[in-house]
Amino acid sequence: MGNSAKSVLMVGLRGVGKTVLLDQMRSDAERLGVHTIRIEAPENRSLPALLAPKLRLALLRLSHVEAARDYAQRGLRALAGFAKTLKLKFNDLEVGIDLEPEAGLADNGDLEGDLTALMEQTGVAAKAASTAVVLFVDELQYLKEDEFAALISALHRCAQQKLPITLVGAGLPQLLALAGNAKSYAERLFDFPQIGPLTPGEALQAIVKPAQEIGVDYEQQAALAIVTETKGFPYFLQEWGKHAWDCAQSSPIRLSDVRQASREAVAALDESFFRVRFDRLTPKEKQYLRAMAELGQGPHRSGDIANILHKRANALGPLRASLILKGMIWSPSHGDTAFTVPLFHEFMRRIMPELEK
Ligand SMILES: Nc1ncnc2c1ncn2[C@@H]1O[C@H](COP(=O)(O)OP(=O)(O)OP(=O)(O)O)[C@@H](O)[C@H]1O
Ligand SMILES: [Mg+2]
C-alpha cells in the first residue's frame, strides 16, 4: 500500500525457530510479489560482500519492469560505484558490474554514506515498480558494529523517505544491545519480537498433532513427559519427537518409549548440537561456562561466577566478552550472564563432571 512499516529483528536463544520463521516470512513475501534478499551473516565475511551480489540481482529483476527500468539502472550504476570504491576496504567484495558507475553516486568510500545511497536507489526502483524489497538477514549478531551501523542508518534514511525497502532480521538476544550500541535510535526504528519456547499447551500440540495426523497416538503421560524434558524448546521437541517415534513399536507411544527416547535424544544432542559449540571453545572459556553451569540454568551475576573460579569479576571481563562474541552467552541485564543455548548448563555438567578451579 506504500505505507511505511518498521523493520523487524527477531531475537531468541539457539534453536527456538528464528530461521524457520524467517524463511516462512520470506516465502510468504515472495508469494505476494515482494522482492526478497536472503543473507546469513557469518563470522568472517563483510556486509558489503554479502549484500552487493544480492542487491544486484534485485536491481536486475526490477530493471525488467518497464516503469522502474531507469531507476533500477541508476541503482546498478550506484552498485558499480559502491563496489569499485569499497573493494579497497573490503577485499572480499566481489560483484558483477553491469553498467558504468556514475561519478558521485555511492562512491565516497564511506560505507555508511555509500550503502545509504545504494539502498535509496534500490528503494526508488522498487517504488516505481510498485513493489517492495525486503532484506532477510539471519545471525545478525555476527555483523561488525560499523557495518551494522551503516545498515541501520541506510534503513533509517529509506524509512524517512517512505521508500519500500525494509529488513527482517534474526539473531541471538545480544542483538538488542548491539543494535543500540551501533545506533542509539535503533530501538525506535525496529521492532524486536522475542522468540521463545512454546507454552506447555503449544508444545503438547507440536508433539501430538503431527503423529495423530498419520494415525499414531501418544499416551497422555508420554506426551507430557516430552513437554517437561524439552521445556518447550522447538528444536528439542523435534529431537524428542523423532526418537520417541523410533523407539515405539506400535501406537500409542508409551511413557517407557519416551524414557528410552530421552536417553537417545540427550546422547544425540551431546554428540552434535551441544558438541559443535563446545569444540569451538578455548580451555579457559570451557572453565568459565562450567562455573556458570555449577550455579544452574541462570542468569547469574558475574561476581558469583567469578567467586566459583576464585577470581575477581574484572579479571574475567575479557573472557566473558569473547564468549559473548562467540554467541555462547549474553547479558540479559547489566552484570548478568546467561547461556544462549537452552539446557547448555546440563550439558556442561555432563561433559565436564568435575569443576576445575
Ligand atoms: N515452526 C516450526 N515447525 C516445525 N519445526 C520447527 C519450527 N520451528 C522450529 N522448529 C524446529 O526447531 C529447529 C530449530 O529451528 P531454527 O533453526 O529456526 O532455530 P533458530 O532459532 O534459528 O536457532 P539458531 O539460533 O541456532 O540459528 C528446526 O530445525 C526444527 O527442527
Ligand atoms: Mg537460526
Coordinates of N, CA and C and ligand atoms in Angstrom, one line a residue, residues 12-21 138-139 172 234-235 238 277, ligand 1:
G12 N 16.1 -14.4 20.0 CA 15.8 -15.5 20.8 C 17.0 -16.5 20.9
L13 N 16.9 -17.4 21.8 CA 18.0 -18.3 22.0 C 18.2 -19.3 20.9
R14 N 19.3 -20.1 20.9 CA 19.5 -21.1 19.9 C 18.4 -22.1 19.8
G15 N 18.0 -22.4 18.6 CA 17.0 -23.5 18.3 C 15.6 -23.2 18.7
V16 N 15.2 -21.9 18.8 CA 13.8 -21.6 19.1 C 12.9 -21.4 17.8
G17 N 13.6 -21.4 16.7 CA 12.8 -21.4 15.4 C 12.9 -20.0 14.7
K18 N 13.9 -19.2 14.9 CA 14.0 -17.9 14.3 C 14.2 -18.1 12.8
T19 N 15.1 -19.0 12.4 CA 15.4 -19.2 11.0 C 14.2 -19.8 10.3
V20 N 13.5 -20.7 10.9 CA 12.3 -21.3 10.3 C 11.3 -20.2 10.0
L21 N 11.1 -19.3 11.0 CA 10.2 -18.2 10.8 C 10.6 -17.2 9.7
D138 N 19.9 -13.4 8.5 CA 20.0 -14.3 9.7 C 21.3 -14.1 10.4
E139 N 21.3 -14.5 11.7 CA 22.6 -14.4 12.5 C 23.2 -13.0 12.6
L172 N 20.7 -13.8 18.0 CA 20.7 -14.1 19.4 C 20.3 -12.8 20.2
P234 N 11.6 -25.6 20.6 CA 11.3 -26.2 19.4 C 12.3 -27.3 18.9
Y235 N 13.5 -27.0 18.9 CA 14.5 -27.9 18.4 C 14.5 -29.2 19.2
Q238 N 11.5 -31.4 18.4 CA 11.8 -32.1 17.2 C 12.6 -33.4 17.4
R277 N 29.4 -26.7 19.6 CA 29.6 -25.4 20.2 C 30.7 -25.5 21.2
Ligands
LIG1 N1 7.5 -23.8 13.2 C1 8.2 -24.9 13.3 N2 7.7 -26.1 12.9 C2 8.4 -27.2 13.0 N3 9.7 -27.3 13.5 C3 10.2 -26.2 13.9 C4 9.5 -24.9 13.9 N4 10.3 -24.0 14.4 C5 11.4 -24.6 14.8 N5 11.4 -26.0 14.5 C6 12.4 -27.0 14.8 O1 13.4 -26.3 15.6 C7 14.7 -26.4 14.9 C8 15.4 -25.1 15.1 O2 14.8 -24.0 14.4 P1 15.6 -22.9 13.8 O3 16.8 -23.4 13.1 O4 14.7 -21.9 13.1 O5 16.1 -22.2 15.2 P2 16.9 -20.8 15.4 O6 16.2 -20.0 16.4 O7 17.2 -20.2 14.1 O8 18.3 -21.4 16.1 P3 19.8 -20.8 15.9 O9 19.9 -19.6 16.8 O10 20.6 -21.9 16.4 O11 20.0 -20.5 14.5 C9 14.3 -26.7 13.4 O12 15.3 -27.3 12.7 C10 13.1 -27.5 13.6 O13 13.5 -28.8 13.9

